[in-house]
Short mmCIF file of C-alpha atoms in Angstrom, two decimals:
data_model
loop_
_atom_site.label_atom_id
_atom_site.label_comp_id
_atom_site.label_asym_id
_atom_site.label_seq_id
_atom_site.Cartn_x
_atom_site.Cartn_y
_atom_site.Cartn_z
CA MET A 501 84.08 2.62 -30.87
CA LYS A 502 86.36 5.68 -30.90
CA ALA A 503 90.05 5.22 -30.00
CA THR A 504 91.56 7.79 -27.64
CA GLY A 505 95.20 6.74 -27.81
CA ILE A 506 95.31 6.72 -24.00
CA VAL A 507 96.71 3.62 -22.30
CA ARG A 508 96.49 2.93 -18.56
CA ARG A 509 97.89 0.09 -16.44
CA ILE A 510 95.83 -1.82 -13.91
CA ASP A 511 97.31 -1.57 -10.40
CA GLU A 512 97.82 -4.47 -7.98
CA LEU A 513 94.28 -4.00 -6.60
CA GLY A 514 92.70 -4.25 -10.07
CA ARG A 515 92.01 -0.53 -10.39
CA VAL A 516 92.42 1.61 -13.47
CA VAL A 517 92.35 5.42 -13.54
CA ILE A 518 89.97 6.98 -16.06
CA PRO A 519 91.81 10.02 -17.46
CA LYS A 520 90.58 13.43 -16.38
CA GLU A 521 89.89 14.47 -19.98
CA ILE A 522 87.51 11.54 -20.49
CA ARG A 523 85.82 12.09 -17.11
CA ARG A 524 85.27 15.76 -17.97
CA VAL A 525 83.87 15.11 -21.47
CA GLN A 526 81.63 12.26 -20.25
CA HIS A 527 80.56 14.11 -17.05
CA ILE A 528 81.86 11.30 -14.84
CA ARG A 529 82.24 12.52 -11.27
CA SER A 530 83.73 10.99 -8.16
CA GLY A 531 81.13 8.66 -6.68
CA ASP A 532 79.35 8.00 -10.00
CA SER A 533 78.46 4.39 -10.75
CA LEU A 534 79.72 2.73 -13.92
CA GLU A 535 78.17 -0.37 -15.43
CA ILE A 536 80.62 -2.85 -16.98
CA PHE A 537 79.81 -4.69 -20.21
CA MET A 538 81.78 -7.41 -21.96
CA GLU A 539 81.55 -7.57 -25.74
CA GLU A 540 81.80 -10.89 -27.59
CA ASN A 541 85.11 -9.77 -29.12
CA GLY A 542 86.65 -9.40 -25.63
CA GLU A 543 86.25 -5.63 -25.28
CA VAL A 544 85.31 -4.29 -21.87
CA VAL A 545 83.02 -1.25 -21.97
CA PHE A 546 82.25 1.08 -19.07
CA LYS A 547 78.96 2.98 -19.22
CA LYS A 548 77.60 5.52 -16.76
CA TYR A 549 74.86 3.94 -14.71
CA SER A 550 71.69 5.85 -13.84
CA PRO A 551 69.29 4.03 -11.53
CA LEU A 552 66.57 6.54 -12.46
CA ALA A 553 66.99 5.81 -16.16
CA GLU A 554 66.70 2.11 -15.27
CA LEU A 555 63.26 2.81 -13.77
CA GLY A 556 62.18 3.94 -17.25
CA GLU A 557 58.50 3.14 -17.71
CA PRO A 558 57.53 3.17 -13.99
CA ALA A 559 59.06 6.65 -13.60
CA ALA A 560 57.15 7.85 -16.68
CA VAL A 561 53.87 6.43 -15.35
CA TYR A 562 54.49 7.99 -11.94
CA ALA A 563 55.25 11.39 -13.54
CA ASP A 564 52.06 11.11 -15.62
CA VAL A 565 49.86 10.31 -12.63
CA LEU A 566 51.41 13.14 -10.62
CA ALA A 567 51.01 15.62 -13.50
CA ARG A 568 47.32 14.78 -13.84
CA ARG A 569 46.77 15.04 -10.09
CA LEU A 570 48.59 18.38 -9.78
CA GLY A 571 47.47 19.87 -13.10
CA CYS A 572 51.01 20.86 -14.10
CA GLY A 573 54.05 19.45 -15.88
CA VAL A 574 56.25 17.00 -13.99
CA LEU A 575 59.78 15.90 -14.86
CA VAL A 576 61.98 13.23 -13.33
CA CYS A 577 65.70 13.65 -13.93
CA ASP A 578 68.93 11.91 -13.07
CA ARG A 579 72.01 14.09 -12.59
CA GLU A 580 72.36 14.77 -16.31
CA HIS A 581 69.14 14.26 -18.28
CA ILE A 582 65.39 14.31 -17.98
CA VAL A 583 64.42 10.63 -17.90
CA ALA A 584 60.61 10.98 -17.60
CA ALA A 585 58.22 13.79 -18.47
CA ALA A 586 54.48 14.39 -18.30
CA GLY A 587 52.17 17.32 -18.90
CA ALA A 588 52.98 20.58 -20.66
CA GLY A 589 56.33 20.61 -22.46
CA LYS A 590 56.73 16.82 -22.25
CA ASN A 591 58.03 16.25 -25.79
CA GLU A 592 60.27 19.31 -25.70
CA LEU A 593 61.98 18.34 -22.42
CA LEU A 594 62.22 14.53 -22.40
CA HIS A 595 65.87 13.35 -22.65
CA ARG A 596 67.10 16.96 -22.60
CA GLU A 597 70.43 17.60 -20.89
CA LEU A 598 70.15 19.49 -17.61
CA PRO A 599 71.68 22.95 -17.27
CA PRO A 600 74.73 23.04 -14.92
CA GLU A 601 72.96 25.34 -12.46
CA LEU A 602 70.30 22.68 -11.89
CA ASP A 603 72.94 20.13 -10.88
CA ARG A 604 74.39 22.68 -8.43
CA LEU A 605 70.89 23.28 -7.08
CA LEU A 606 70.23 19.55 -6.54
CA LYS A 607 73.60 19.20 -4.76
CA LYS A 608 72.27 21.51 -2.04
CA ARG A 609 69.92 18.63 -1.07
CA ARG A 610 67.04 21.00 -0.35
CA LEU A 611 63.61 21.57 -1.77
CA TYR A 612 63.79 24.50 -4.20
CA THR A 613 61.13 26.95 -5.26
CA ALA A 614 61.89 29.55 -7.90
CA PRO A 615 62.21 33.23 -7.06
CA THR A 616 59.14 35.35 -7.71
CA THR A 617 61.07 37.36 -10.31
CA PRO A 618 60.80 35.33 -13.56
CA ASP A 619 64.12 36.57 -14.98
CA ARG A 620 66.01 34.96 -12.04
CA ARG A 621 64.56 31.47 -12.66
CA ILE A 622 66.48 28.53 -14.12
CA ARG A 623 65.72 27.85 -17.77
CA LEU A 624 64.79 24.35 -18.96
CA GLY A 625 64.65 24.52 -22.73
CA GLY A 626 61.73 26.82 -23.54
CA ARG A 627 60.33 26.46 -19.99
CA TRP A 628 61.36 27.60 -16.51
CA LEU A 629 62.00 25.65 -13.32
CA LEU A 630 59.36 26.44 -10.70
CA CYS A 631 60.15 23.72 -8.14
CA ALA A 632 62.77 20.98 -7.64
CA ALA A 633 62.85 18.20 -5.06
CA PRO A 634 66.10 16.19 -4.91
CA ILE A 635 65.96 12.40 -4.97
CA LEU A 636 68.36 11.13 -2.28
CA VAL A 637 69.18 7.42 -2.32
CA HIS A 638 71.34 6.13 0.55
CA GLY A 639 72.50 9.72 1.05
CA ASP A 640 73.55 10.21 -2.59
CA ILE A 641 71.85 12.60 -5.00
CA GLU A 642 70.49 10.53 -7.88
CA GLY A 643 68.28 13.18 -9.49
CA GLY A 644 65.14 15.16 -8.83
CA VAL A 645 61.44 15.71 -9.37
CA LEU A 646 61.01 18.99 -11.25
CA LEU A 647 57.98 21.16 -11.89
CA PRO A 648 58.47 23.27 -15.04
CA GLY A 649 56.35 26.18 -16.15
CA SER A 650 56.25 29.27 -18.30
CA ALA A 651 57.59 32.68 -17.32
CA ARG A 652 53.98 33.80 -16.69
CA ASP A 653 53.08 30.91 -14.39
CA PRO A 654 52.72 31.70 -10.70
CA LEU A 655 54.84 29.75 -8.23
CA PRO A 656 53.29 26.43 -7.17
CA GLU A 657 51.15 26.38 -4.05
CA ALA A 658 52.41 24.73 -0.86
CA GLU A 659 50.35 21.57 -1.51
CA VAL A 660 51.92 21.12 -4.97
CA ILE A 661 55.43 21.67 -3.57
CA ARG A 662 54.76 19.06 -0.85
CA ALA A 663 53.55 16.63 -3.54
CA ALA A 664 56.80 17.08 -5.49
CA ALA A 665 58.83 16.43 -2.31
CA THR A 666 56.73 13.33 -1.55
CA ALA A 667 57.25 12.08 -5.12
CA ALA A 668 61.03 12.47 -4.73
CA GLU A 669 60.93 10.55 -1.43
CA PHE A 670 58.80 7.81 -3.02
CA LEU A 671 61.19 7.37 -5.95
CA ALA A 672 64.17 7.33 -3.56
CA ARG A 673 62.59 4.57 -1.42
CA TRP A 674 61.69 2.63 -4.56
CA MET A 675 65.30 2.78 -5.75
CA GLU A 676 66.65 1.80 -2.32
CA GLU A 677 64.56 -1.35 -2.32
#
């Protein structure tokens, strides 16, 4: 474990402030959930919690089924990383950090389709974002269902876009329950 040299007191309500520098480096935002672990040696460890990453295998299976049905790549992401991938570009994109513009896009809480001009699309590694459906759980943005493609790929048809939105709704309901 890396020492920071930062010491904080616990207030009368049991709260401790995580310094801004650590929040910035670790991408911890207001409203994020932290999981608390206790080590055998008495250390208390806080770790960012991602309910989508907790889904793990079921999210990967769902992405795989959807990719086969739609005939295109499908990604499931939390607010920082791609947690499940299927179809074209799977190995290249799985566990990849999301670009900041994708987080801003998901915060808009709307279904997104890429512009027709390829040079104005959001880049995901060596691929491009063609469609994004935010996953909203109890009103909070937990991630998204993404459809990547190449610069030459046409935009997805309305049926494919609806399927991505339905997948995001399904994963949100699953996480709520």
